[in-house]
């Protein structure tokens, strides 16, 4: 574990940056050490940050790594004037990052009632919790079909998700179950691409269900996890409600769940 001259708040630990990957000019991912006592459920988020002027600057980040991983992976946007991300984007291996001790969140399998098909709807870095979910064997034990939907502004922003899914199909231990059940569907909104449009529009037009050869959203069989911008959360939640799905939570599982934690 990394050390610092000033004592850290009791709510965090100081972890060492192991690797940093810059996927585009505005997106990067990084891995940090994982404390032996750190436990989380697949899909949860945690506070991540840096010491700035002797004080902790923290923001909520979904954990992109699966619960079985020995490291913690995070996926982040670069906000030029963001109090945290403007600094975090410059981290290098060996640097210290603050990790909160209490992960939480609603994008967990326990917050959904049993179903046949799991949809994960994401935009931008909202893909992060699903990078964890699709690497959890329990996901494939609970659902017959797992569909990851990722929409971004530009094609280059799809890179992290495309490479992750591709690597999973070849994974030594997960490859077989992933190949049988995981389907990946992406789109962009601001340039020409084989699939263009926002997620609710693609559902309402019937394009997604036609392309994937699946029935329309149905509360009897379908379960949905949603993570993205505020506008996206609202529109996708409305899509689910229109289809008759009810929102779930840790205290009362339902047919769809929404994550409201954001990075700044």
mmCIF file of C-alpha atoms in Angstrom:
data_model
loop_
_atom_site.group_PDB
_atom_site.id
_atom_site.type_symbol
_atom_site.label_atom_id
_atom_site.label_comp_id
_atom_site.label_asym_id
_atom_site.label_seq_id
_atom_site.Cartn_x
_atom_site.Cartn_y
_atom_site.Cartn_z
ATOM 1 C CA UNK A 1 0.000 0.000 0.000
ATOM 2 C CA UNK A 2 1.234 3.470 -0.821
ATOM 3 C CA UNK A 3 2.036 5.939 1.925
ATOM 4 C CA UNK A 4 1.537 9.674 2.256
ATOM 5 C CA UNK A 5 2.932 12.313 4.565
ATOM 6 C CA UNK A 6 -0.451 13.403 5.862
ATOM 7 C CA UNK A 7 -2.735 10.911 7.641
ATOM 8 C CA UNK A 8 -5.607 9.660 5.503
ATOM 9 C CA UNK A 9 -9.257 9.914 6.566
ATOM 10 C CA UNK A 10 -10.502 6.755 8.276
ATOM 11 C CA UNK A 11 -13.093 6.261 5.528
ATOM 12 C CA UNK A 12 -10.485 5.538 2.828
ATOM 13 C CA UNK A 13 -7.318 3.592 2.146
ATOM 14 C CA UNK A 14 -4.401 4.741 0.019
ATOM 15 C CA UNK A 15 -3.926 2.364 -2.914
ATOM 16 C CA UNK A 16 -1.163 2.136 -5.503
ATOM 17 C CA UNK A 17 -1.846 2.704 -9.205
ATOM 18 C CA UNK A 18 -0.813 -0.438 -11.094
ATOM 19 C CA UNK A 19 -1.605 0.572 -14.678
ATOM 20 C CA UNK A 20 -3.267 3.325 -16.699
ATOM 21 C CA UNK A 21 -4.725 3.003 -20.205
ATOM 22 C CA UNK A 22 -5.839 6.043 -22.214
ATOM 23 C CA UNK A 23 -8.468 4.766 -24.664
ATOM 24 C CA UNK A 24 -9.274 8.133 -26.275
ATOM 25 C CA UNK A 25 -8.557 11.801 -25.605
ATOM 26 C CA UNK A 26 -11.514 11.790 -23.193
ATOM 27 C CA UNK A 27 -11.628 8.255 -21.746
ATOM 28 C CA UNK A 28 -9.202 6.225 -19.645
ATOM 29 C CA UNK A 29 -9.162 3.258 -17.311
ATOM 30 C CA UNK A 30 -6.805 2.377 -14.489
ATOM 31 C CA UNK A 31 -6.121 -0.409 -12.022
ATOM 32 C CA UNK A 32 -5.188 -0.024 -8.379
ATOM 33 C CA UNK A 33 -4.252 -2.411 -5.606
ATOM 34 C CA UNK A 34 -7.109 -4.054 -3.703
ATOM 35 C CA UNK A 35 -6.961 -4.273 0.103
ATOM 36 C CA UNK A 36 -7.358 -7.813 1.436
ATOM 37 C CA UNK A 37 -10.361 -6.681 3.505
ATOM 38 C CA UNK A 38 -12.142 -4.893 0.626
ATOM 39 C CA UNK A 39 -15.361 -6.681 -0.363
ATOM 40 C CA UNK A 40 -17.963 -5.599 -2.914
ATOM 41 C CA UNK A 41 -20.844 -6.985 -4.898
ATOM 42 C CA UNK A 42 -20.569 -7.056 -8.672
ATOM 43 C CA UNK A 43 -22.000 -3.798 -10.067
ATOM 44 C CA UNK A 44 -21.450 -1.609 -6.988
ATOM 45 C CA UNK A 45 -19.710 1.774 -6.887
ATOM 46 C CA UNK A 46 -17.194 3.204 -4.447
ATOM 47 C CA UNK A 47 -15.648 6.569 -3.622
ATOM 48 C CA UNK A 48 -12.369 7.190 -5.468
ATOM 49 C CA UNK A 49 -10.154 10.217 -5.128
ATOM 50 C CA UNK A 50 -6.910 12.033 -4.486
ATOM 51 C CA UNK A 51 -5.447 14.114 -1.698
ATOM 52 C CA UNK A 52 -5.615 17.750 -2.866
ATOM 53 C CA UNK A 53 -4.097 20.489 -0.712
ATOM 54 C CA UNK A 54 -4.030 18.079 2.206
ATOM 55 C CA UNK A 55 -7.719 17.183 1.893
ATOM 56 C CA UNK A 56 -9.453 14.204 0.237
ATOM 57 C CA UNK A 57 -11.273 14.972 -3.028
ATOM 58 C CA UNK A 58 -13.626 12.064 -3.703
ATOM 59 C CA UNK A 59 -16.205 11.071 -6.337
ATOM 60 C CA UNK A 60 -18.357 7.985 -6.893
ATOM 61 C CA UNK A 61 -16.993 5.491 -9.421
ATOM 62 C CA UNK A 62 -18.528 2.201 -10.484
ATOM 63 C CA UNK A 63 -16.107 -0.680 -10.035
ATOM 64 C CA UNK A 64 -15.371 -2.152 -13.460
ATOM 65 C CA UNK A 65 -13.517 -5.222 -12.243
ATOM 66 C CA UNK A 66 -15.348 -8.383 -11.153
ATOM 67 C CA UNK A 67 -15.615 -9.284 -7.470
ATOM 68 C CA UNK A 68 -13.136 -12.156 -7.916
ATOM 69 C CA UNK A 69 -10.345 -9.944 -9.279
ATOM 70 C CA UNK A 70 -7.316 -9.242 -7.096
ATOM 71 C CA UNK A 71 -7.162 -5.639 -8.346
ATOM 72 C CA UNK A 72 -9.680 -2.796 -8.630
ATOM 73 C CA UNK A 73 -10.367 -1.411 -12.112
ATOM 74 C CA UNK A 74 -12.042 1.956 -12.777
ATOM 75 C CA UNK A 75 -13.201 3.528 -16.059
ATOM 76 C CA UNK A 76 -13.333 7.306 -16.267
ATOM 77 C CA UNK A 77 -14.099 10.263 -18.458
ATOM 78 C CA UNK A 78 -11.673 13.175 -18.591
ATOM 79 C CA UNK A 79 -13.440 16.406 -17.649
ATOM 80 C CA UNK A 80 -11.120 19.347 -18.497
ATOM 81 C CA UNK A 81 -12.299 21.469 -15.561
ATOM 82 C CA UNK A 82 -13.539 18.625 -13.352
ATOM 83 C CA UNK A 83 -12.242 19.047 -9.794
ATOM 84 C CA UNK A 84 -11.157 15.401 -9.648
ATOM 85 C CA UNK A 85 -10.906 14.058 -13.201
ATOM 86 C CA UNK A 86 -8.728 16.954 -14.375
ATOM 87 C CA UNK A 87 -6.156 15.630 -11.883
ATOM 88 C CA UNK A 88 -6.959 11.915 -11.991
ATOM 89 C CA UNK A 89 -6.313 11.688 -15.740
ATOM 90 C CA UNK A 90 -2.635 12.428 -15.050
ATOM 91 C CA UNK A 91 -2.000 9.547 -12.638
ATOM 92 C CA UNK A 92 0.821 7.103 -13.373
ATOM 93 C CA UNK A 93 1.791 3.657 -12.049
ATOM 94 C CA UNK A 94 3.160 4.014 -8.544
ATOM 95 C CA UNK A 95 0.971 6.996 -7.635
ATOM 96 C CA UNK A 96 -1.518 6.831 -4.773
ATOM 97 C CA UNK A 97 -5.297 6.903 -5.234
ATOM 98 C CA UNK A 98 -7.826 6.993 -2.405
ATOM 99 C CA UNK A 99 -10.288 4.098 -2.202
ATOM 100 C CA UNK A 100 -13.428 4.282 -0.049
ATOM 101 C CA UNK A 101 -14.072 1.428 2.356
ATOM 102 C CA UNK A 102 -17.835 1.123 1.795
ATOM 103 C CA UNK A 103 -18.961 0.173 -1.723
ATOM 104 C CA UNK A 104 -22.697 0.334 -2.431
ATOM 105 C CA UNK A 105 -25.160 0.611 -5.322
ATOM 106 C CA UNK A 106 -28.313 -0.744 -6.947
ATOM 107 C CA UNK A 107 -26.860 -2.317 -10.113
ATOM 108 C CA UNK A 108 -26.571 -5.680 -8.403
ATOM 109 C CA UNK A 109 -28.190 -8.993 -9.263
ATOM 110 C CA UNK A 110 -29.835 -9.150 -5.821
ATOM 111 C CA UNK A 111 -31.932 -6.062 -6.680
ATOM 112 C CA UNK A 112 -33.627 -7.892 -9.560
ATOM 113 C CA UNK A 113 -36.293 -10.577 -9.341
ATOM 114 C CA UNK A 114 -35.492 -13.769 -11.303
ATOM 115 C CA UNK A 115 -35.949 -13.569 -15.069
ATOM 116 C CA UNK A 116 -34.906 -15.060 -18.385
ATOM 117 C CA UNK A 117 -33.114 -12.206 -20.125
ATOM 118 C CA UNK A 118 -30.873 -9.489 -18.644
ATOM 119 C CA UNK A 119 -30.438 -6.207 -20.472
ATOM 120 C CA UNK A 120 -27.669 -3.828 -19.410
ATOM 121 C CA UNK A 121 -28.308 -0.391 -20.937
ATOM 122 C CA UNK A 122 -25.370 2.018 -20.781
ATOM 123 C CA UNK A 123 -24.013 5.223 -22.258
ATOM 124 C CA UNK A 124 -20.431 6.476 -22.064
ATOM 125 C CA UNK A 125 -18.633 5.459 -18.873
ATOM 126 C CA UNK A 126 -21.953 4.045 -17.649
ATOM 127 C CA UNK A 127 -20.523 0.846 -19.103
ATOM 128 C CA UNK A 128 -18.231 0.481 -16.061
ATOM 129 C CA UNK A 129 -20.521 -1.465 -13.685
ATOM 130 C CA UNK A 130 -21.483 -3.794 -16.524
ATOM 131 C CA UNK A 131 -17.813 -4.497 -17.199
ATOM 132 C CA UNK A 132 -18.026 -6.066 -13.743
ATOM 133 C CA UNK A 133 -21.408 -7.778 -14.225
ATOM 134 C CA UNK A 134 -20.463 -9.521 -17.482
ATOM 135 C CA UNK A 135 -17.369 -10.982 -15.809
ATOM 136 C CA UNK A 136 -19.320 -12.534 -12.942
ATOM 137 C CA UNK A 137 -20.202 -16.236 -13.415
ATOM 138 C CA UNK A 138 -23.347 -15.707 -11.285
ATOM 139 C CA UNK A 139 -24.770 -13.498 -14.056
ATOM 140 C CA UNK A 140 -24.757 -16.453 -16.434
ATOM 141 C CA UNK A 141 -26.123 -18.796 -13.797
ATOM 142 C CA UNK A 142 -29.152 -16.545 -13.266
ATOM 143 C CA UNK A 143 -30.010 -15.643 -16.865
ATOM 144 C CA UNK A 144 -30.417 -17.558 -20.101
ATOM 145 C CA UNK A 145 -29.462 -14.530 -22.167
ATOM 146 C CA UNK A 146 -27.265 -11.543 -21.221
ATOM 147 C CA UNK A 147 -27.416 -8.472 -23.488
ATOM 148 C CA UNK A 148 -25.001 -5.574 -23.078
ATOM 149 C CA UNK A 149 -26.110 -2.387 -24.858
ATOM 150 C CA UNK A 150 -23.650 0.505 -25.078
ATOM 151 C CA UNK A 151 -24.328 3.822 -26.812
ATOM 152 C CA UNK A 152 -21.760 6.614 -27.192
ATOM 153 C CA UNK A 153 -21.372 9.811 -29.156
ATOM 154 C CA UNK A 154 -18.528 8.578 -31.364
ATOM 155 C CA UNK A 155 -17.191 5.222 -32.561
ATOM 156 C CA UNK A 156 -13.847 5.597 -30.779
ATOM 157 C CA UNK A 157 -15.688 5.774 -27.439
ATOM 158 C CA UNK A 158 -16.913 2.198 -27.957
ATOM 159 C CA UNK A 159 -13.352 0.853 -27.881
ATOM 160 C CA UNK A 160 -13.173 -0.097 -24.185
ATOM 161 C CA UNK A 161 -16.389 -2.127 -24.363
ATOM 162 C CA UNK A 162 -15.545 -3.771 -27.675
ATOM 163 C CA UNK A 163 -12.132 -4.904 -26.469
ATOM 164 C CA UNK A 164 -13.508 -6.139 -23.152
ATOM 165 C CA UNK A 165 -16.254 -8.250 -24.739
ATOM 166 C CA UNK A 166 -13.852 -9.611 -27.346
ATOM 167 C CA UNK A 167 -11.407 -10.676 -24.646
ATOM 168 C CA UNK A 168 -14.173 -12.360 -22.666
ATOM 169 C CA UNK A 169 -15.095 -14.648 -25.546
ATOM 170 C CA UNK A 170 -11.513 -15.907 -25.418
ATOM 171 C CA UNK A 171 -11.260 -16.018 -21.602
ATOM 172 C CA UNK A 172 -9.766 -19.227 -20.224
ATOM 173 C CA UNK A 173 -12.458 -19.762 -17.591
ATOM 174 C CA UNK A 174 -15.426 -17.583 -18.656
ATOM 175 C CA UNK A 175 -15.150 -18.010 -22.417
ATOM 176 C CA UNK A 176 -17.540 -20.941 -22.802
ATOM 177 C CA UNK A 177 -20.457 -19.497 -20.800
ATOM 178 C CA UNK A 178 -19.900 -16.022 -22.228
ATOM 179 C CA UNK A 179 -19.950 -17.340 -25.799
ATOM 180 C CA UNK A 180 -23.236 -19.126 -25.125
ATOM 181 C CA UNK A 181 -25.090 -16.274 -23.434
ATOM 182 C CA UNK A 182 -23.505 -12.811 -23.828
ATOM 183 C CA UNK A 183 -24.614 -10.576 -26.702
ATOM 184 C CA UNK A 184 -23.116 -7.142 -27.309
ATOM 185 C CA UNK A 185 -24.984 -4.347 -29.089
ATOM 186 C CA UNK A 186 -23.559 -0.860 -29.559
ATOM 187 C CA UNK A 187 -24.525 2.372 -31.289
ATOM 188 C CA UNK A 188 -23.365 5.954 -31.735
ATOM 189 C CA UNK A 189 -25.331 9.198 -31.864
ATOM 190 C CA UNK A 190 -23.112 11.770 -33.581
ATOM 191 C CA UNK A 191 -21.501 10.127 -36.598
ATOM 192 C CA UNK A 192 -22.170 7.479 -39.227
ATOM 193 C CA UNK A 193 -22.053 3.924 -37.926
ATOM 194 C CA UNK A 194 -23.691 0.591 -38.645
ATOM 195 C CA UNK A 195 -26.079 1.377 -35.764
ATOM 196 C CA UNK A 196 -26.998 4.963 -34.942
ATOM 197 C CA UNK A 197 -29.414 6.271 -32.314
ATOM 198 C CA UNK A 198 -30.181 6.497 -28.627
ATOM 199 C CA UNK A 199 -31.189 3.385 -26.734
ATOM 200 C CA UNK A 200 -34.877 4.270 -26.114
ATOM 201 C CA UNK A 201 -35.297 5.224 -29.787
ATOM 202 C CA UNK A 202 -33.734 1.961 -30.926
ATOM 203 C CA UNK A 203 -36.127 0.010 -28.719
ATOM 204 C CA UNK A 204 -39.241 1.969 -29.668
ATOM 205 C CA UNK A 205 -38.484 1.671 -33.384
ATOM 206 C CA UNK A 206 -38.064 -2.080 -32.946
ATOM 207 C CA UNK A 207 -34.512 -2.005 -34.326
ATOM 208 C CA UNK A 208 -32.833 -3.558 -31.290
ATOM 209 C CA UNK A 209 -35.338 -6.373 -30.913
ATOM 210 C CA UNK A 210 -35.283 -7.026 -34.662
ATOM 211 C CA UNK A 211 -31.492 -7.016 -34.877
ATOM 212 C CA UNK A 212 -31.165 -9.315 -31.855
ATOM 213 C CA UNK A 213 -34.210 -11.408 -32.807
ATOM 214 C CA UNK A 214 -35.754 -11.103 -29.347
ATOM 215 C CA UNK A 215 -39.320 -10.200 -28.252
ATOM 216 C CA UNK A 216 -40.315 -6.731 -27.049
ATOM 217 C CA UNK A 217 -39.552 -5.887 -23.412
ATOM 218 C CA UNK A 218 -41.724 -8.029 -21.162
ATOM 219 C CA UNK A 219 -41.951 -7.878 -17.342
ATOM 220 C CA UNK A 220 -42.467 -11.646 -17.245
ATOM 221 C CA UNK A 221 -39.091 -12.449 -18.758
ATOM 222 C CA UNK A 222 -36.887 -9.349 -19.004
ATOM 223 C CA UNK A 223 -34.745 -7.630 -16.399
ATOM 224 C CA UNK A 224 -32.921 -4.354 -16.985
ATOM 225 C CA UNK A 225 -29.978 -2.499 -15.451
ATOM 226 C CA UNK A 226 -29.458 1.153 -16.479
ATOM 227 C CA UNK A 227 -26.383 3.375 -16.087
ATOM 228 C CA UNK A 228 -25.514 6.630 -17.849
ATOM 229 C CA UNK A 229 -26.320 10.330 -17.873
ATOM 230 C CA UNK A 230 -29.299 11.780 -16.018
ATOM 231 C CA UNK A 231 -31.183 12.225 -19.275
ATOM 232 C CA UNK A 232 -30.448 8.650 -20.300
ATOM 233 C CA UNK A 233 -31.506 7.258 -16.920
ATOM 234 C CA UNK A 234 -34.826 9.062 -17.162
ATOM 235 C CA UNK A 235 -35.576 8.036 -20.749
ATOM 236 C CA UNK A 236 -34.592 4.386 -20.266
ATOM 237 C CA UNK A 237 -36.560 4.161 -17.010
ATOM 238 C CA UNK A 238 -39.591 5.521 -18.874
ATOM 239 C CA UNK A 239 -39.035 2.876 -21.550
ATOM 240 C CA UNK A 240 -39.102 0.164 -18.877
ATOM 241 C CA UNK A 241 -42.190 1.589 -17.179
ATOM 242 C CA UNK A 242 -44.015 1.738 -20.519
ATOM 243 C CA UNK A 243 -43.269 -1.964 -20.964
ATOM 244 C CA UNK A 244 -44.702 -2.732 -17.519
ATOM 245 C CA UNK A 245 -41.452 -3.262 -15.630
ATOM 246 C CA UNK A 246 -41.254 -2.009 -12.040
ATOM 247 C CA UNK A 247 -38.168 -0.421 -10.467
ATOM 248 C CA UNK A 248 -36.261 -2.466 -7.945
ATOM 249 C CA UNK A 249 -33.861 -1.725 -5.097
ATOM 250 C CA UNK A 250 -31.718 -3.614 -2.624
ATOM 251 C CA UNK A 251 -34.599 -3.568 -0.139
ATOM 252 C CA UNK A 252 -37.241 -4.536 -2.693
ATOM 253 C CA UNK A 253 -36.109 -6.322 -5.888
ATOM 254 C CA UNK A 254 -37.902 -5.450 -9.111
ATOM 255 C CA UNK A 255 -37.702 -5.845 -12.883
ATOM 256 C CA UNK A 256 -35.312 -2.947 -13.546
ATOM 257 C CA UNK A 257 -32.742 -0.952 -11.569
ATOM 258 C CA UNK A 258 -31.068 2.433 -12.103
ATOM 259 C CA UNK A 259 -27.720 3.735 -10.831
ATOM 260 C CA UNK A 260 -27.590 7.395 -9.822
ATOM 261 C CA UNK A 261 -23.907 7.778 -8.913
ATOM 262 C CA UNK A 262 -21.802 10.060 -11.107
ATOM 263 C CA UNK A 263 -18.224 11.110 -11.711
ATOM 264 C CA UNK A 264 -17.168 14.752 -11.810
#
